[in-house]
CSV table of C-alpha atoms and ligand atoms in Angstrom, one decimal:
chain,number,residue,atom,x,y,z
A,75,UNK,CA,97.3,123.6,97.6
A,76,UNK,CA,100.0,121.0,97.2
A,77,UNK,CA,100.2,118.8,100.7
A,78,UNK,CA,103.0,116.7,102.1
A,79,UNK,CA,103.4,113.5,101.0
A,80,UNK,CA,102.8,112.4,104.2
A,81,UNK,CA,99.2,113.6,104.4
A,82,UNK,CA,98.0,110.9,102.2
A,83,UNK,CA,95.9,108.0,103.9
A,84,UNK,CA,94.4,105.3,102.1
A,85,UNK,CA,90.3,105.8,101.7
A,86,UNK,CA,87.7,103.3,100.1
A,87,UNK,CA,84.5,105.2,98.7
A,88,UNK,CA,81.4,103.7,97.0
A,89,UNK,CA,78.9,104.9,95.1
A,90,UNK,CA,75.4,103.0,93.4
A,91,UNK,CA,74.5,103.2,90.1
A,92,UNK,CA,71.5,104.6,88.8
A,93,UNK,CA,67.8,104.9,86.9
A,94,UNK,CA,66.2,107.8,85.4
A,95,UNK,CA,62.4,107.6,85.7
A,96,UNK,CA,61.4,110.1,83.4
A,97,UNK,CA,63.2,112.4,80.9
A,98,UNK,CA,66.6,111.4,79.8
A,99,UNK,CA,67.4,113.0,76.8
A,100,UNK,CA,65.1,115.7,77.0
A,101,UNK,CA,67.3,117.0,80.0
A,102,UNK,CA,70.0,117.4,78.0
A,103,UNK,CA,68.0,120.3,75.9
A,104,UNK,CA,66.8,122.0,79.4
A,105,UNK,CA,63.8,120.0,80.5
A,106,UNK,CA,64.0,118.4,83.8
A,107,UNK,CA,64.1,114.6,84.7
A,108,UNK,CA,64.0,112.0,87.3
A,109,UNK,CA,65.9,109.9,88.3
A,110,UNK,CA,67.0,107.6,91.2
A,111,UNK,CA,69.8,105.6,92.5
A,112,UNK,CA,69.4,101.2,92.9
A,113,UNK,CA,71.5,99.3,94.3
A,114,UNK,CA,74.6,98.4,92.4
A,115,UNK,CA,77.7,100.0,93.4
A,116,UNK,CA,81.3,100.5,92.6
A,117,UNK,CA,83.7,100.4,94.5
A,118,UNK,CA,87.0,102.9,95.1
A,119,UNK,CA,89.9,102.4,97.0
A,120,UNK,CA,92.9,105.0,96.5
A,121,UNK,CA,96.3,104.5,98.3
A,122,UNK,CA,99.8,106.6,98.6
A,123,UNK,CA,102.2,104.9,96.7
A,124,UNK,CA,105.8,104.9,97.6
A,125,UNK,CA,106.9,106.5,94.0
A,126,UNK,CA,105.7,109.6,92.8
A,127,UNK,CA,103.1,108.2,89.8
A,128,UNK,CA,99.7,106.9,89.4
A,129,UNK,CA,98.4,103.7,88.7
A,130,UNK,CA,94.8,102.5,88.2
A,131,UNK,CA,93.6,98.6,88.3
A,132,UNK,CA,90.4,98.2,87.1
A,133,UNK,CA,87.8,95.8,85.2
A,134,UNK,CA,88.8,97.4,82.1
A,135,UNK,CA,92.3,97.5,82.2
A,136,UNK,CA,95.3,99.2,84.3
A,137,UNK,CA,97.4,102.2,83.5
A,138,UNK,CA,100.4,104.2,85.2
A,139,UNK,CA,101.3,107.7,84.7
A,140,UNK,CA,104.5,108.8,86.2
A,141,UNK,CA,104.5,112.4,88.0
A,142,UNK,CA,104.5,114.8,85.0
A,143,UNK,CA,103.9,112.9,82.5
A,144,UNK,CA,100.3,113.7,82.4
A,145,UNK,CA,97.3,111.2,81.1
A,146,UNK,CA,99.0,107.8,79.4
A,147,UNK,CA,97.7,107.8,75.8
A,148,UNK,CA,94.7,105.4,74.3
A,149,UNK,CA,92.8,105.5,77.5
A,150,UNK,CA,89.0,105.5,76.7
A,151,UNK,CA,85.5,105.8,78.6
A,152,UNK,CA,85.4,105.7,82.4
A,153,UNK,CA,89.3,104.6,82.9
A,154,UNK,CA,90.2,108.1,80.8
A,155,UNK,CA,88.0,109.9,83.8
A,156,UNK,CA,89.0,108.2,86.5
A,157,UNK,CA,92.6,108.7,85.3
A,158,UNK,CA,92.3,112.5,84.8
A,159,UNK,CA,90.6,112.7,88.4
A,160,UNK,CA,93.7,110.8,89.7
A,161,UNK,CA,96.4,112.4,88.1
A,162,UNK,CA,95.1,115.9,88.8
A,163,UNK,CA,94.8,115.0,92.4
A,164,UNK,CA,98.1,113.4,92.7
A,165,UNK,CA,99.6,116.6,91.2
A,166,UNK,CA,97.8,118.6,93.5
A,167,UNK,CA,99.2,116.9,96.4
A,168,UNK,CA,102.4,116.2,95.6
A,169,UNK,CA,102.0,112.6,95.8
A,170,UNK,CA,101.9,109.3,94.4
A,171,UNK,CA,98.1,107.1,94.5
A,172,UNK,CA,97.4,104.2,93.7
A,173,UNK,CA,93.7,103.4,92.5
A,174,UNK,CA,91.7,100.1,92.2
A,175,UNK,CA,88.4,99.9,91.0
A,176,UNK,CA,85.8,97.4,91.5
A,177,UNK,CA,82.4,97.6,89.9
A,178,UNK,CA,78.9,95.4,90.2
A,179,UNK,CA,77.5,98.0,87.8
A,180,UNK,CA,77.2,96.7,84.0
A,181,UNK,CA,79.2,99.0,81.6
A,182,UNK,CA,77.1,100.8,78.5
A,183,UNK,CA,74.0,99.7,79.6
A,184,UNK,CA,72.3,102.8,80.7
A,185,UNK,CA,73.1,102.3,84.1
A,186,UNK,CA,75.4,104.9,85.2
A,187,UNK,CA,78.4,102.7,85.3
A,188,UNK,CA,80.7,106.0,83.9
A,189,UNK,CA,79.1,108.4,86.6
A,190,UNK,CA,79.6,105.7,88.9
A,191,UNK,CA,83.4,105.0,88.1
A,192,UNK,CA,83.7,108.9,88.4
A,193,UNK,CA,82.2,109.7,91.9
A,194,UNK,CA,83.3,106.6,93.5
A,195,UNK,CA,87.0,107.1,92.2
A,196,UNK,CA,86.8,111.2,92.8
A,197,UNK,CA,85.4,110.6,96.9
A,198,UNK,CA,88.2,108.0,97.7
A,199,UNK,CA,90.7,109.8,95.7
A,200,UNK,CA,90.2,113.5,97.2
A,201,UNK,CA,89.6,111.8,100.7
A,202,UNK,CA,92.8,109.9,100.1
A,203,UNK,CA,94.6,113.3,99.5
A,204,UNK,CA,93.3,115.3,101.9
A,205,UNK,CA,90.9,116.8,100.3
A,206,UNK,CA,87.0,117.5,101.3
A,207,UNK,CA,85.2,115.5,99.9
A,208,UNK,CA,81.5,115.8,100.9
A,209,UNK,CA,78.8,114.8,98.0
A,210,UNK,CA,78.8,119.0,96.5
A,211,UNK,CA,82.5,118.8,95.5
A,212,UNK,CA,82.9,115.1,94.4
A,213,UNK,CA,79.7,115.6,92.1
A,214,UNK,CA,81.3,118.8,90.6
A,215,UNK,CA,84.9,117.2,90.0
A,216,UNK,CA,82.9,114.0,89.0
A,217,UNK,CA,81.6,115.3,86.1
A,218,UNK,CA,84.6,117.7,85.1
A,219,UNK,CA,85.9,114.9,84.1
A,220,UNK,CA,83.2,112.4,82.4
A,221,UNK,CA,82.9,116.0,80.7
A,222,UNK,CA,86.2,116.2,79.7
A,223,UNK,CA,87.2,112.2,79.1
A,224,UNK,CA,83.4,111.3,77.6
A,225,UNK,CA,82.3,114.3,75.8
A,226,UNK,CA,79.1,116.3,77.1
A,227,UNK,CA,76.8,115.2,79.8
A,228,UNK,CA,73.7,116.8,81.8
A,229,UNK,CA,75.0,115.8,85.2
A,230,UNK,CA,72.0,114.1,86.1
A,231,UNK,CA,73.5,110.6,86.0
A,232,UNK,CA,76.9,112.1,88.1
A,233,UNK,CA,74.1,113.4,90.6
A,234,UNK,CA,71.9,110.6,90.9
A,235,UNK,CA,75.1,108.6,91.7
A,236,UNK,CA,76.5,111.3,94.0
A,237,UNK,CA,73.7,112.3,96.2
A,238,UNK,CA,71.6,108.9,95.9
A,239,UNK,CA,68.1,108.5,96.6
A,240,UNK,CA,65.4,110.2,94.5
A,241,UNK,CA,65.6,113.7,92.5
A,242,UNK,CA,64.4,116.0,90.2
A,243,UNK,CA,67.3,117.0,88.0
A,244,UNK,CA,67.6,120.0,85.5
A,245,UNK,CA,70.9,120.6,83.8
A,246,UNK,CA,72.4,124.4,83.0
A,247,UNK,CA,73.1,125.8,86.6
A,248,UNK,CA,75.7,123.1,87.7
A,249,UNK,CA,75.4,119.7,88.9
A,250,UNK,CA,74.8,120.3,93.0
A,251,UNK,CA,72.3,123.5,91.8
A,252,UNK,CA,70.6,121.0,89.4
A,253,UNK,CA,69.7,118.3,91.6
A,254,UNK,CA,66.8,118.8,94.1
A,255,UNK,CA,65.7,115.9,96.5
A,256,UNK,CA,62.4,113.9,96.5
A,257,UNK,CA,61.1,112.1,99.7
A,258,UNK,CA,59.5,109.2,98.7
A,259,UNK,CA,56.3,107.7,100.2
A,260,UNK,CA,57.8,104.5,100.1
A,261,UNK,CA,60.8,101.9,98.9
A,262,UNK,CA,60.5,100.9,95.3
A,263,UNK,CA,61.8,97.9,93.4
A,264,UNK,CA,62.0,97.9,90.1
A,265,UNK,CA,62.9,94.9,87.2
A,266,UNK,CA,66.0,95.9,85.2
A,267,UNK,CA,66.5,94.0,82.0
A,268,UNK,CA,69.2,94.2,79.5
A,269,UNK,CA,69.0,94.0,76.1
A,270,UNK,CA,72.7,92.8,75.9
A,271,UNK,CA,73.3,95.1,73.3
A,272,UNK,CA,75.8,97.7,74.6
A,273,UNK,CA,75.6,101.7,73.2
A,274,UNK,CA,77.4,104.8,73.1
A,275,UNK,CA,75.8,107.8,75.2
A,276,UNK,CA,77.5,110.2,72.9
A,277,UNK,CA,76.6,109.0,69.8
A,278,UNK,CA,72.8,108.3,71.0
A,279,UNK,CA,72.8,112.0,72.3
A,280,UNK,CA,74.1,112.9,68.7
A,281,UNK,CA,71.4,111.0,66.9
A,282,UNK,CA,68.8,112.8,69.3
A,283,UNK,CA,70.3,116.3,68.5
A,284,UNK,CA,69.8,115.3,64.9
A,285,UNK,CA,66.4,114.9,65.1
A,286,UNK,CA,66.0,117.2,67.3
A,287,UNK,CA,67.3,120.0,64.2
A,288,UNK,CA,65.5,118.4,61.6
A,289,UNK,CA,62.1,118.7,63.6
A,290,UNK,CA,62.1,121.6,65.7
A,291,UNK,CA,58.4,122.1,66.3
A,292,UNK,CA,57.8,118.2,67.3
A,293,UNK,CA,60.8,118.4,69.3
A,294,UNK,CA,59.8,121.4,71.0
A,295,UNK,CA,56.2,119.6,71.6
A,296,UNK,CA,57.6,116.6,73.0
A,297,UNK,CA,60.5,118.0,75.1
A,298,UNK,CA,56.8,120.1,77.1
A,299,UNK,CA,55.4,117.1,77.5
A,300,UNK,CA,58.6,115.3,78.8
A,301,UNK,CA,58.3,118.3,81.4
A,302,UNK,CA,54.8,117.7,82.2
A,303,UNK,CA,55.5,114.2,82.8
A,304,UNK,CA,58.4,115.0,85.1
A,305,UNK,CA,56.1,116.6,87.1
A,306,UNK,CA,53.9,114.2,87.9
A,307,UNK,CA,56.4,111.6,88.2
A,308,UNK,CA,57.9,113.6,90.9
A,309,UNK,CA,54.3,113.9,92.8
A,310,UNK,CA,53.3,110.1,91.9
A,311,UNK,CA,57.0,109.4,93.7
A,312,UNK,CA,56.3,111.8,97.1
A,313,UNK,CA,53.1,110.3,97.2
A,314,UNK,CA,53.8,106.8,96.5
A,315,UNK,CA,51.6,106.5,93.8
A,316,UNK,CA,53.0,103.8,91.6
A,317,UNK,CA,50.1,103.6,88.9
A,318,UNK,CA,50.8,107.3,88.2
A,319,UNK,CA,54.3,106.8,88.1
A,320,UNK,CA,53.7,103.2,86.0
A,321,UNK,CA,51.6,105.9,84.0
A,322,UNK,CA,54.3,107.8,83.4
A,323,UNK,CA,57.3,105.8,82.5
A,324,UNK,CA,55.1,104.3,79.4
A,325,UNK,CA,54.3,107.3,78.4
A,326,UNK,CA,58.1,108.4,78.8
A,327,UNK,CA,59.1,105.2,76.9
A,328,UNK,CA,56.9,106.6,74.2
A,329,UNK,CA,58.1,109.8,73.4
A,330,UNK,CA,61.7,108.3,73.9
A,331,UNK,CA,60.8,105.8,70.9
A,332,UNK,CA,59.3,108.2,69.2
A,333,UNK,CA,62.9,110.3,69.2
A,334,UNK,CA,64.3,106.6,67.9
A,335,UNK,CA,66.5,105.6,70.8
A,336,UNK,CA,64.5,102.7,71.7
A,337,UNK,CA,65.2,99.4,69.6
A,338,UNK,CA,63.2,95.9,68.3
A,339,UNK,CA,64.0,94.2,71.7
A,340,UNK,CA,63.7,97.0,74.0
A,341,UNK,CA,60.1,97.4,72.6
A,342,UNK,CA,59.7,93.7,72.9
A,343,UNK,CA,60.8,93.7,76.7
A,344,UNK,CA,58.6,97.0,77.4
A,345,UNK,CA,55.6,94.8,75.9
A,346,UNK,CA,56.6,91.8,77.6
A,347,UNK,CA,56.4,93.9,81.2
A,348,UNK,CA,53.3,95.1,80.5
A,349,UNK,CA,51.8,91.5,79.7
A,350,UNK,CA,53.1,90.1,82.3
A,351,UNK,CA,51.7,93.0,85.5
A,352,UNK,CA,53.9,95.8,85.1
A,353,UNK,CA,52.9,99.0,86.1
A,354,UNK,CA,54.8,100.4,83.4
A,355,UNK,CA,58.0,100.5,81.7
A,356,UNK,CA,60.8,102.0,79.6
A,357,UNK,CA,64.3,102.4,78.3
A,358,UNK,CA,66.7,104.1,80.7
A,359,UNK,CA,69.0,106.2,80.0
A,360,UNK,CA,70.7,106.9,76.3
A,361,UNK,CA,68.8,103.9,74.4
A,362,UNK,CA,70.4,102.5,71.1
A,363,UNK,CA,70.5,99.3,73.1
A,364,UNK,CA,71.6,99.1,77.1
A,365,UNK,CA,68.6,98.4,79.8
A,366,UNK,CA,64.9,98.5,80.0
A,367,UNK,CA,62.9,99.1,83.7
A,368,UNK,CA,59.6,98.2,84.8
A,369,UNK,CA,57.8,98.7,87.7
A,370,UNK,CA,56.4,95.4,89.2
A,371,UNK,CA,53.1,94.9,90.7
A,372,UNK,CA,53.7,94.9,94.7
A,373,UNK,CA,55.0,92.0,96.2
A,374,UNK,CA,57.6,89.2,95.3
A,375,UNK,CA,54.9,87.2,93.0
A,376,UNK,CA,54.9,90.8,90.6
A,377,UNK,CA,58.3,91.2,90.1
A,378,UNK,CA,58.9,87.8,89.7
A,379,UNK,CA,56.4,87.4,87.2
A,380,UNK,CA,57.3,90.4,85.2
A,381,UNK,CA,61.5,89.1,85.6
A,382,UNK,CA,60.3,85.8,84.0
A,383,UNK,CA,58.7,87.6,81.2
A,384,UNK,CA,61.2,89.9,80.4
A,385,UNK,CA,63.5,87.0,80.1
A,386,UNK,CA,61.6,84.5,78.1
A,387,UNK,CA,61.1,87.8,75.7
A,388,UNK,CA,64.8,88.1,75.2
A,389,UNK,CA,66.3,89.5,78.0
A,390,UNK,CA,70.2,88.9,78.3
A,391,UNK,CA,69.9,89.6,82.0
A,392,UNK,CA,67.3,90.5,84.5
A,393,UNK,CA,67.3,91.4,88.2
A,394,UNK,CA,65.4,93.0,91.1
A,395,UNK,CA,67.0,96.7,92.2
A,396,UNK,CA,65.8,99.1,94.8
A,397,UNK,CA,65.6,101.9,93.9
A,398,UNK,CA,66.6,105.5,95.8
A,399,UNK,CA,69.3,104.1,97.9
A,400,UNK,CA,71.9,105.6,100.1
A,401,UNK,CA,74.4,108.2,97.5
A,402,UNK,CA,78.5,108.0,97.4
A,403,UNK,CA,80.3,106.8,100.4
A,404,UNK,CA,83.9,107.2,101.6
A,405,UNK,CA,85.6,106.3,104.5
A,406,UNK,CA,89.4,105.4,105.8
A,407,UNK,CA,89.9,102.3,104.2
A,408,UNK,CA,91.4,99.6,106.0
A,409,UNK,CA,95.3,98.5,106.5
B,196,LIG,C1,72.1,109.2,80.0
B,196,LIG,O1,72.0,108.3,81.2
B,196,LIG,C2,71.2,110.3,80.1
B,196,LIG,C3,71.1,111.2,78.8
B,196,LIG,O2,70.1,112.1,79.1
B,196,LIG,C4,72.4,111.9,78.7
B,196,LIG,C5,72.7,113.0,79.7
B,196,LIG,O3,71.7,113.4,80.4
B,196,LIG,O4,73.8,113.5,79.8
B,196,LIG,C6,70.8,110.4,77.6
């Protein structure tokens, strides 16, 4: 329903990045994952402007649209999505937004900057318009439009950024059906270290289909045990018990090497974890380059330890996150 310029207010909406735990890749052929949001955010902030057109300022770039003229050409990765979203819902309305972006979350490093860019800039623009915008529907048009700017995605990273906290995700019967909420025993921390090397989720999900067509039965075997190792992530996060989960995410780390999306210095920086007290760690997300988590042993001494060995073995960058924060946020934004 188209609604009077006039009905448009000015909103600001956040929403964290995020981790998977257990099962990326894997999801995207029907097994289930985990993952969880930590606790870098982007930030949204859409306003009317006094012409009917769009215009987006962002870390990578800005672009204007007037009123049907539809997307602006050459726009790529997470300022194509966030453009659809706000043309789309400037057409809807009638109206003219303006957009800025802000983000704390690194870009292609398996973080869920894209997802993050996509929720944030979908709460505060449907907010800003009038319309609801409760965690179900900005998920949803979230992750229309990664889909349609970035090629195919499970939804689990749109979710994990969406809804926040911790979850069991399978893909296939939407992205609010798919996500289903774990209560954690307790708050975890975990050591996020990039490998500096940036990567493409669509080409890294190419490579996996690949191999997943040239060896169907391995695939097959290692996509079960993906699922049986979701599982008991899932229970070692309700209970809080981080050796299992530690357990886990090497094991995960594993199989995900073993589908070649890990690389030299990922392995190096999984190793270097593991010397140094870790409980366990992996790649997260696509691979092909991007980040690499470990759980710390408890305490400021274990994460410390395990940061200044992830960076003396090649880290470009290493920090601290909690993990399973608070999901999307919006709210008037101020004059
Ligand atoms: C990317 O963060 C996770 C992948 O499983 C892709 C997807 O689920 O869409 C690699």
């Amino acid at each position: 329903m188209a609604l009077p310029a006039a009905a448009a207010a000015a909103a600001v909406a956040t929403a964290p990045g995020k981790a998977i735990l257990l099962g990326e890749h894997f999801v995207v052929h029907g097994a289930p994952a985990v993952a969880c949001s930590i606790d870098r955010t982007v930030a949204a902030t859409a306003r009317p402007l006094p012409r009917r057109a769009v215009r987006i300022d962002s870390p990578l770039g800005a672009c204007e649209a007037a009123a049907g003229e539809g997307m602006p050409g050459g726009l790529q990765g997470p300022l194509a999505a966030a453009c659809l979203i706000a043309v789309s819902g400037a057409q809807r309305a009638g109206v003219g937004l303006h957009l800025s972006i802000d983000s704390c979350v690194p870009l292609g490093a398996g973080l869920g900057s894209s997802s993050a860019w996509c929720v944030a800039a979908a709460a505060a623009l449907r907010a800003a318009t009038g319309e609801e915008a409760g965690a179900d529907s900005v998920a949803a048009a979230a992750l229309d439009s990664e889909k349609a700017a970035l090629g195919s995605a499970s939804g689990v990273d749109t979710a994990a950024c969406a809804y926040g906290g911790f979850g069991a995700y399978c893909a296939g019967g939407g992205v609010v059906e798919g996500w289903r909420r774990i209560d954690a025993a307790e708050r975890l921390r975990l050591v996020v270290a990039d490998t500096g090397v940036p990567h493409s989720t669509p080409r890294m999900v190419g490579a996996v289909s690949r191999f997943r067509d040239q060896n169907r039965p391995e695939f097959e075997a290692m996509a079960g045990e993906s699922a049986r190792l979701a599982q008991e992530c899932e229970r070692a996060v309700r209970s809080g018990d981080t050796l299992a989960l530690g357990r886990c995410m090497s094991k995960s780390h594993a199989l995900l090497s073993r589908l070649g999306v890990s690389t030299g210095t990922a392995d190096t920086l999984v190793k270097a974890a593991g010397a140094a007290g870790s409980q366990g760690a992996k790649i997260t997300g696509a691979g092909g380059g991007g980040c690499v988590i470990a759980l710390p042993g408890r305490g400021k001494d274990g994460e410390e330890a395990v940061a200044r060995a992830m960076r003396s073995a090649g880290a470009a960058e290493c920090f601290v996150a909690d993990a399973g924060v608070q999901g999307m946020d919006v709210r008037p934004a101020p004059p």
